[in-house]
GROMACS .gro file of C-alpha atoms in nm:
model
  298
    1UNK     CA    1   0.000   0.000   0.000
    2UNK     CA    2   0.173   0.329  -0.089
    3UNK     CA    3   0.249   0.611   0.142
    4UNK     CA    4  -0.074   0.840  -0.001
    5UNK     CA    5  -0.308   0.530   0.022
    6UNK     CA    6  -0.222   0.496   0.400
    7UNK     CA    7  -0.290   0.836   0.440
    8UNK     CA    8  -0.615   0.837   0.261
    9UNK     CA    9  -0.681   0.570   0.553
   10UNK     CA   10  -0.649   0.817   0.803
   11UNK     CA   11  -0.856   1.050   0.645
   12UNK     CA   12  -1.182   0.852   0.652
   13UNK     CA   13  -1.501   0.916   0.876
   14UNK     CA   14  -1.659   0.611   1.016
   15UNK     CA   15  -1.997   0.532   0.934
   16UNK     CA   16  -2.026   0.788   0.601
   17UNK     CA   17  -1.728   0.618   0.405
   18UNK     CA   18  -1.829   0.454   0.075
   19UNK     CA   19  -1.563   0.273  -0.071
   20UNK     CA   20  -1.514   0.168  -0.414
   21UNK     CA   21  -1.558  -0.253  -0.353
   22UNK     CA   22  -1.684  -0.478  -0.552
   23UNK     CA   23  -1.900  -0.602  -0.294
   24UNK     CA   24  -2.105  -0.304  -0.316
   25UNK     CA   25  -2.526  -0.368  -0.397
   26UNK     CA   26  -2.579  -0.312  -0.756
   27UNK     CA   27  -2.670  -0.016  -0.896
   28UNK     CA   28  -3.072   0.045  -0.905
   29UNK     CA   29  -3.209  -0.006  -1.284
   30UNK     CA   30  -3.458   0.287  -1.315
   31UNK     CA   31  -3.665   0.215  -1.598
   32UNK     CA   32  -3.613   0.417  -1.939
   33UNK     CA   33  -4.014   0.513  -1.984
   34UNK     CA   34  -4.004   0.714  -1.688
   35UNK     CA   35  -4.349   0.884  -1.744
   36UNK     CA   36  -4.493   0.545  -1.804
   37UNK     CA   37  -4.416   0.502  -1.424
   38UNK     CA   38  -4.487   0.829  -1.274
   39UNK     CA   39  -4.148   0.984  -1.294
   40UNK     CA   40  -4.087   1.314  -1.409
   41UNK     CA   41  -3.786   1.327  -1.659
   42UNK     CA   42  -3.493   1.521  -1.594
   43UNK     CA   43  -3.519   1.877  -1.545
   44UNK     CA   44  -3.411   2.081  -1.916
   45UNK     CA   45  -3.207   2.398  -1.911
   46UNK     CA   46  -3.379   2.695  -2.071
   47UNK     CA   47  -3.118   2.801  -2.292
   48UNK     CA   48  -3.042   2.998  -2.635
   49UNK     CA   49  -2.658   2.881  -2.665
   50UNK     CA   50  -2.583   2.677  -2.989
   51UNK     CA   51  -2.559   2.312  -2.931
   52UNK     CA   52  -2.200   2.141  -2.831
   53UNK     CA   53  -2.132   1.846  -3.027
   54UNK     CA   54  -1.974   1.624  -2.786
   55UNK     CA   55  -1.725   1.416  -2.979
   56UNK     CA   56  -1.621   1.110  -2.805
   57UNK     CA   57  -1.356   1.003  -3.047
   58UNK     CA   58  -1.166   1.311  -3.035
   59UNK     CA   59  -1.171   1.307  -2.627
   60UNK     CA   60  -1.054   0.907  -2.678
   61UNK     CA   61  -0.744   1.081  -2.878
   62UNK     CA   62  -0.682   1.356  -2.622
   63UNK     CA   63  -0.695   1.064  -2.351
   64UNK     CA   64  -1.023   1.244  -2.159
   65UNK     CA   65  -1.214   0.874  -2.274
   66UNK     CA   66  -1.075   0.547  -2.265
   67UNK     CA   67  -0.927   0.297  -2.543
   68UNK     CA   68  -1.263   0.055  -2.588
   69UNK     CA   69  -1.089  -0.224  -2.425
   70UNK     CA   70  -1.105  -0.044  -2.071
   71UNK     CA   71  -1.443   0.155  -2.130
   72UNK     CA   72  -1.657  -0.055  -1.920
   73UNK     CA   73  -1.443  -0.110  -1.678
   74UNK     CA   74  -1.415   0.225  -1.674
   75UNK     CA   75  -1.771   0.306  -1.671
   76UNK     CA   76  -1.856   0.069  -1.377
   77UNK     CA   77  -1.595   0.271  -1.179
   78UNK     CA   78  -1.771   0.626  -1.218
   79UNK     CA   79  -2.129   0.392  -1.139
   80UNK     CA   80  -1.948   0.368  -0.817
   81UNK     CA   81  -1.819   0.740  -0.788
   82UNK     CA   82  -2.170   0.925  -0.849
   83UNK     CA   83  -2.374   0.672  -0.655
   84UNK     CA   84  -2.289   0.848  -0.332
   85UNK     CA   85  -2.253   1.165  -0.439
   86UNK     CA   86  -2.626   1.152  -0.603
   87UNK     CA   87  -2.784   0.989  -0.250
   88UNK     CA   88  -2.618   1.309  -0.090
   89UNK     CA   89  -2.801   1.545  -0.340
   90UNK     CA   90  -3.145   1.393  -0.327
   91UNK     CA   91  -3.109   1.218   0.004
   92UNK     CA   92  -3.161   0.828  -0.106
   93UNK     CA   93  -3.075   0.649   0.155
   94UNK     CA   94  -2.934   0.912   0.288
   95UNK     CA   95  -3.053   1.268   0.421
   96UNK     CA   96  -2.989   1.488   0.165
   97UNK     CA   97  -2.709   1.740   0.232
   98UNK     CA   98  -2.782   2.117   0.148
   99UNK     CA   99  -2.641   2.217  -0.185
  100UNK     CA  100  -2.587   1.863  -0.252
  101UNK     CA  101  -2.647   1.878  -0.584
  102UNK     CA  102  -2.362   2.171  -0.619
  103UNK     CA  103  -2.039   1.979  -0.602
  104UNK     CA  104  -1.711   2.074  -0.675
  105UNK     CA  105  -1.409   1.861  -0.881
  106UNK     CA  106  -1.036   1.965  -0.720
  107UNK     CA  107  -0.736   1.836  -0.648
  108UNK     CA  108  -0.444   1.962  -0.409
  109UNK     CA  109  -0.221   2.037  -0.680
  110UNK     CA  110  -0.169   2.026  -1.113
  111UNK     CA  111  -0.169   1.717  -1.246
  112UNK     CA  112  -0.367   1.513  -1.005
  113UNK     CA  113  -0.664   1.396  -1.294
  114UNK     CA  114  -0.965   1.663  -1.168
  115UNK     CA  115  -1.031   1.740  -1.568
  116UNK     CA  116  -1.044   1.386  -1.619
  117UNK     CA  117  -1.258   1.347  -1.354
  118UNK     CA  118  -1.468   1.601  -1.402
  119UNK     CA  119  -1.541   1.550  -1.721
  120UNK     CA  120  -1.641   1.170  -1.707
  121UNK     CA  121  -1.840   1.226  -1.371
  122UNK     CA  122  -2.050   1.423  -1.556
  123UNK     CA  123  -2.086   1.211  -1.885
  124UNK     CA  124  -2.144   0.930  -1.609
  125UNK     CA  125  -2.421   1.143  -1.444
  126UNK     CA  126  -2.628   1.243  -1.761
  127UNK     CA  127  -2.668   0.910  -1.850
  128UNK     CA  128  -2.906   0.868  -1.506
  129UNK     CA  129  -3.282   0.912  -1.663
  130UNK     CA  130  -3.414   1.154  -1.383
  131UNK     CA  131  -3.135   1.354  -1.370
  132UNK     CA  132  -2.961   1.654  -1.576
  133UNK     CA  133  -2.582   1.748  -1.561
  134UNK     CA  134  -2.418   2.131  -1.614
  135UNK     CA  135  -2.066   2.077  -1.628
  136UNK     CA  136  -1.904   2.435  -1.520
  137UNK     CA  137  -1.542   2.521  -1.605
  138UNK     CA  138  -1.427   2.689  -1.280
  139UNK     CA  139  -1.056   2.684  -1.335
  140UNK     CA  140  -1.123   2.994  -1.532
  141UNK     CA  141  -0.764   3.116  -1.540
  142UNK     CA  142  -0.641   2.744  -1.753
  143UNK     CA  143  -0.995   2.632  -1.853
  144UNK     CA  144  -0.832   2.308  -1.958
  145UNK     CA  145  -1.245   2.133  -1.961
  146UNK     CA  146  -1.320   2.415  -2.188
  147UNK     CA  147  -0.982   2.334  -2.416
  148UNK     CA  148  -1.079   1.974  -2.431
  149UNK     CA  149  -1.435   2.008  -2.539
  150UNK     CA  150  -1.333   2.278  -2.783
  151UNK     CA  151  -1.523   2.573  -2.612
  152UNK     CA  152  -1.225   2.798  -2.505
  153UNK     CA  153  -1.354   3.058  -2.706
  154UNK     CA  154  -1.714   3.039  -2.627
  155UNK     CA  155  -1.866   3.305  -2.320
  156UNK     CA  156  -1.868   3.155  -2.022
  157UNK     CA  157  -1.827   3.155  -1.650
  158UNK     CA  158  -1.658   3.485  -1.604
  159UNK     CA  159  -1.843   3.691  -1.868
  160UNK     CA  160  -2.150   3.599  -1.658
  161UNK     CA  161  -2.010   3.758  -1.332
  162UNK     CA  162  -1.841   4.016  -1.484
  163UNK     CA  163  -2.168   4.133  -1.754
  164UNK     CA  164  -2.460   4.164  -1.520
  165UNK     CA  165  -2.648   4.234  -1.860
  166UNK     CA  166  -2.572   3.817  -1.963
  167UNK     CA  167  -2.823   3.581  -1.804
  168UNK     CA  168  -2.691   3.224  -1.729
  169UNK     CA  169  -2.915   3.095  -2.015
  170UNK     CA  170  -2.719   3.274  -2.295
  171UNK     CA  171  -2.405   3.107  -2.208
  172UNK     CA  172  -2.487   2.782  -2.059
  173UNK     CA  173  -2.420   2.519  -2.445
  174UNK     CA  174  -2.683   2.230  -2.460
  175UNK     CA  175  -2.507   1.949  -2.568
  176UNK     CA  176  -2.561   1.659  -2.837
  177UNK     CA  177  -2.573   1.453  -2.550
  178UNK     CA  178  -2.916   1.430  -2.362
  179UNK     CA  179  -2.914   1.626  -1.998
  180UNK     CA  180  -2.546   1.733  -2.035
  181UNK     CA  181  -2.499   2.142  -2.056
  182UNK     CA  182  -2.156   2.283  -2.001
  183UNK     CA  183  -2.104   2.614  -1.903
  184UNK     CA  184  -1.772   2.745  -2.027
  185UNK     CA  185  -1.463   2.933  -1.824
  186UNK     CA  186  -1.512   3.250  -2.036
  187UNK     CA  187  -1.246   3.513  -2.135
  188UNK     CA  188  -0.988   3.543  -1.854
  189UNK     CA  189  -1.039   3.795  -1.591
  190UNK     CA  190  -0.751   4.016  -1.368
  191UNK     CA  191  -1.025   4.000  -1.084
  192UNK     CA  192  -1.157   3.637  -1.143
  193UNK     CA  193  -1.115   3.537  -0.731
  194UNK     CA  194  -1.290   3.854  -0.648
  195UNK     CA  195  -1.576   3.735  -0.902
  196UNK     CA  196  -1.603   3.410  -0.774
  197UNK     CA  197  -1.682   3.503  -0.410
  198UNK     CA  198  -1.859   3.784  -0.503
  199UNK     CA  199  -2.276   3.785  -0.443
  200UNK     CA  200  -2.319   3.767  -0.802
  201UNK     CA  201  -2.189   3.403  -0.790
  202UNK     CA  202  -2.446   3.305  -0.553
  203UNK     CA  203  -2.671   3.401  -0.772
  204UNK     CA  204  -2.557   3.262  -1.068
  205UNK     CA  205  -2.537   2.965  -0.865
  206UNK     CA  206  -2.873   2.938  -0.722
  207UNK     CA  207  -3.006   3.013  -1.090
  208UNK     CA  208  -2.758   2.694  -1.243
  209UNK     CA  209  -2.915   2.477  -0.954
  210UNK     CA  210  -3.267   2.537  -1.022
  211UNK     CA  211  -3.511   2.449  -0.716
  212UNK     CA  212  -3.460   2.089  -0.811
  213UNK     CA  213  -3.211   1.898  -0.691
  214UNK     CA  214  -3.221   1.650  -0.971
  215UNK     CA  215  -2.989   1.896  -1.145
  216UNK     CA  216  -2.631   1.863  -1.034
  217UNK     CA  217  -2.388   2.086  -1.083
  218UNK     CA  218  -2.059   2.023  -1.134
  219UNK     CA  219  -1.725   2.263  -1.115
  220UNK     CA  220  -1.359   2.161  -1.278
  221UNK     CA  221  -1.239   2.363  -1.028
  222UNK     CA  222  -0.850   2.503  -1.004
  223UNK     CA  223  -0.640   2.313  -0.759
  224UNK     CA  224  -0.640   2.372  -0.380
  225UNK     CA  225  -0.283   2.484  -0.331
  226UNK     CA  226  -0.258   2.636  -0.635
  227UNK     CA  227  -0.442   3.004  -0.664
  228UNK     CA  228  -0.753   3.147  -0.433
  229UNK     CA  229  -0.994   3.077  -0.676
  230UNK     CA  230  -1.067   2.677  -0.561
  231UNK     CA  231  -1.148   2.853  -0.193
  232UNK     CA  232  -1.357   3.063  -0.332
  233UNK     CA  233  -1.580   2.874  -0.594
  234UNK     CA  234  -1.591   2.587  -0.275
  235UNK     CA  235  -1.827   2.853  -0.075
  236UNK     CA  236  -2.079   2.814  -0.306
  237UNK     CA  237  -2.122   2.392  -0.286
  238UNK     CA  238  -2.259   2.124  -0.069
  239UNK     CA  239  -2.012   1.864  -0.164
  240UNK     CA  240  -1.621   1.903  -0.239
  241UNK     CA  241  -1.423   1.567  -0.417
  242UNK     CA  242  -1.087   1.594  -0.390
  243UNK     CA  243  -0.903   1.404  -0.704
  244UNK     CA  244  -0.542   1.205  -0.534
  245UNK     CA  245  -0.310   1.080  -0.785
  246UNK     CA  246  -0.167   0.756  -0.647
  247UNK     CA  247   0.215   0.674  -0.582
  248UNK     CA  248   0.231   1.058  -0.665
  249UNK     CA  249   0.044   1.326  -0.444
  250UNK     CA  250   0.277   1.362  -0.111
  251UNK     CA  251   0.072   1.315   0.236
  252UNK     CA  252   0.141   1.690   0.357
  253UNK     CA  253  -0.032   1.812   0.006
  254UNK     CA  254  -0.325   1.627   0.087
  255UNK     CA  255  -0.386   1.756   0.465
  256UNK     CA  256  -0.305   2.113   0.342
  257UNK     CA  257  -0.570   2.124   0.085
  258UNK     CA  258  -0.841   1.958   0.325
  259UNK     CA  259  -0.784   2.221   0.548
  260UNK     CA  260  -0.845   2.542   0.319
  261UNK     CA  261  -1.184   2.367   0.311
  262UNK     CA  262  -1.495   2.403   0.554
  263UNK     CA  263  -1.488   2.159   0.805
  264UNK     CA  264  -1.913   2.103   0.769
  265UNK     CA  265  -1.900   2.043   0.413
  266UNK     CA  266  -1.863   1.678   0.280
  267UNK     CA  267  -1.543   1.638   0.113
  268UNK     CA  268  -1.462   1.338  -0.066
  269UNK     CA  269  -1.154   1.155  -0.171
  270UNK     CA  270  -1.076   0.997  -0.518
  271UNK     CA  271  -0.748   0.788  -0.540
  272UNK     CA  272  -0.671   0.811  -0.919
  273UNK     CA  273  -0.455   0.521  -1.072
  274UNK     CA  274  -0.282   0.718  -1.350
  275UNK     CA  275  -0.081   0.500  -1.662
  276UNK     CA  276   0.010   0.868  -1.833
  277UNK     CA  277  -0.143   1.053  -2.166
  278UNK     CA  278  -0.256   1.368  -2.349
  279UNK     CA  279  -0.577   1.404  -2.176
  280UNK     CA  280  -0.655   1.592  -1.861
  281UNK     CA  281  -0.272   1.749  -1.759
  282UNK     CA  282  -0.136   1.407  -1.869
  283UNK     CA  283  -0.378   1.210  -1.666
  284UNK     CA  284  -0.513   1.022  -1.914
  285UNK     CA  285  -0.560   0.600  -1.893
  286UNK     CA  286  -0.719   0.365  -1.663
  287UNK     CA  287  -0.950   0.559  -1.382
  288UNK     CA  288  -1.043   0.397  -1.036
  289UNK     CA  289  -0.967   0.398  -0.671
  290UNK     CA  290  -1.132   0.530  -0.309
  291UNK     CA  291  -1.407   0.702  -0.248
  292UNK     CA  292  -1.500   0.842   0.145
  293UNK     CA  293  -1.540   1.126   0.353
  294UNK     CA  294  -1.252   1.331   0.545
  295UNK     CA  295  -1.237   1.387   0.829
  296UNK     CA  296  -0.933   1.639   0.949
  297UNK     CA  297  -0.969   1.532   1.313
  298UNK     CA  298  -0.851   1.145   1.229
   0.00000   0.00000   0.00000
């Protein structure tokens, strides 16, 4: 077991740890017809941005998706990852925790796989049938999600705090897949950390959310230890996941980051097995790992 994994050990919260096992109870199978059985379906952004045409191939080249021969396995491993982040936002078997459905994608430092993450949580997470996605770029001074999807010159994030003119609907891109928006980082800002905890963000916010929590949010956020700006954005969320890159991030990186956080939110670990690539700040390849919730007293 390496030095980080030990760590990670530490780190958990007895009785609200959910760990990746393959022992876990299946995944529900909710049924496709959902009006058929009295469900509503998910809940559809009202928006005027041009459609994103989500191209899977190209992310397989940039290393964002997987070579086929890993893609269910894969898959099965971001099943695991969103099942407990979901029962937080709606409370399923769980009571719900406020702003669940706003949860942010970080990492202590570069390089750890957040992107990565990010980006196939939220593939993972549209594919649920009573739930929508917006994928927000919130490391708005790389947008490195926006690069990857090809939206880096689209509006975005920051021209909606800094235009109070723009209205969240004018910027947030539908997508060619079904209950995936993104939202876009935007034109770079000198004042973005000021934007980002500014009331105008909890607005924005509260407007992306949508009474419902069957829409979840999701921020790429910029790393921990790396600018003010993670800090910031992690004000405005019920539920922080911290991306670890095995055999790599050092134990003292990990504390430090936990601890710019808010004790009462629930942060969440993700050990991510790395095998190198394009995609992601080189974190491209095979995806899996821990899942639980810190807690900076252990």
């Amino acid at each position: 077991m390496s030095t980080i994994e030990k760590a990670l050990g530490r780190l958990r919260r007895p009785g609200r740890n959910h760990a990746v096992d393959g022992n876990a109870p299946p995944e529900p199978v909710l049924p496709l017809d959902n009006k058929s059985k009295g469900v509503e379906p998910p809940p559809v952004f009202d928006t005027q941005a041009p459609m994103l045409e989500v191209d899977i191939n190209r992310l397989r080249k940039l290393g964002v998706q997987p070579p086929l021969r890993l893609e269910r396995q894969m898959r099965d491993e971001y099943r695991r990852i969103k099942r407990p982040l979901i029962a937080n936002a709606l409370g399923r078997g769980a009571p719900a925790i406020e702003r669940g459905n706003l949860i942010m994608i970080t990492s202590a430092v570069a390089g750890e796989g957040k992107t990565f993450t990010s980006i196939n949580l939220a593939l993972s997470i549209a594919h649920d049938p009573d739930l929508s996605v917006v994928l927000v770029d919130g490391d708005v001074s790389r947008a490195h999600a926006s690069k990857l999807l090809g939206v880096q010159d689209r509006p975005g994030l920051v021209d909606l705090l800094a235009d109070d003119r723009l209205g969240a609907g004018q910027v947030v891109m539908p997508t060619s897949i079904e209950s995936l928006y993104v939202l876009p980082a935007g034109k770079q800002h000198a004042d973005s950390e000021e934007l980002l905890s500014s009331a105008r963000m909890e607005r924005i916010v509260a407007a992306l959310a949508d009474p419902s929590p069957r829409r979840i949010i999701l921020f790429d956020s910029a790393p921990l230890l790396g600018t003010p700006e993670a800090c910031a954005l992690s004000s405005n969320v019920g539920q922080v996941v911290m991306v670890v890159k095995a055999s790599s991030t050092l134990r003292h990186q990990v504390t430090s980051a936990i601890e710019q956080l808010d004790p009462n939110k629930a942060i969440n670990l993700v050990l991510n097995q790395s095998f190198g690539g394009p995609g992601g700040d080189d974190y491209g390849g095979y995806y899996g790992g821990y899942y639980g919730t810190a807690d900076r007293s252990s």
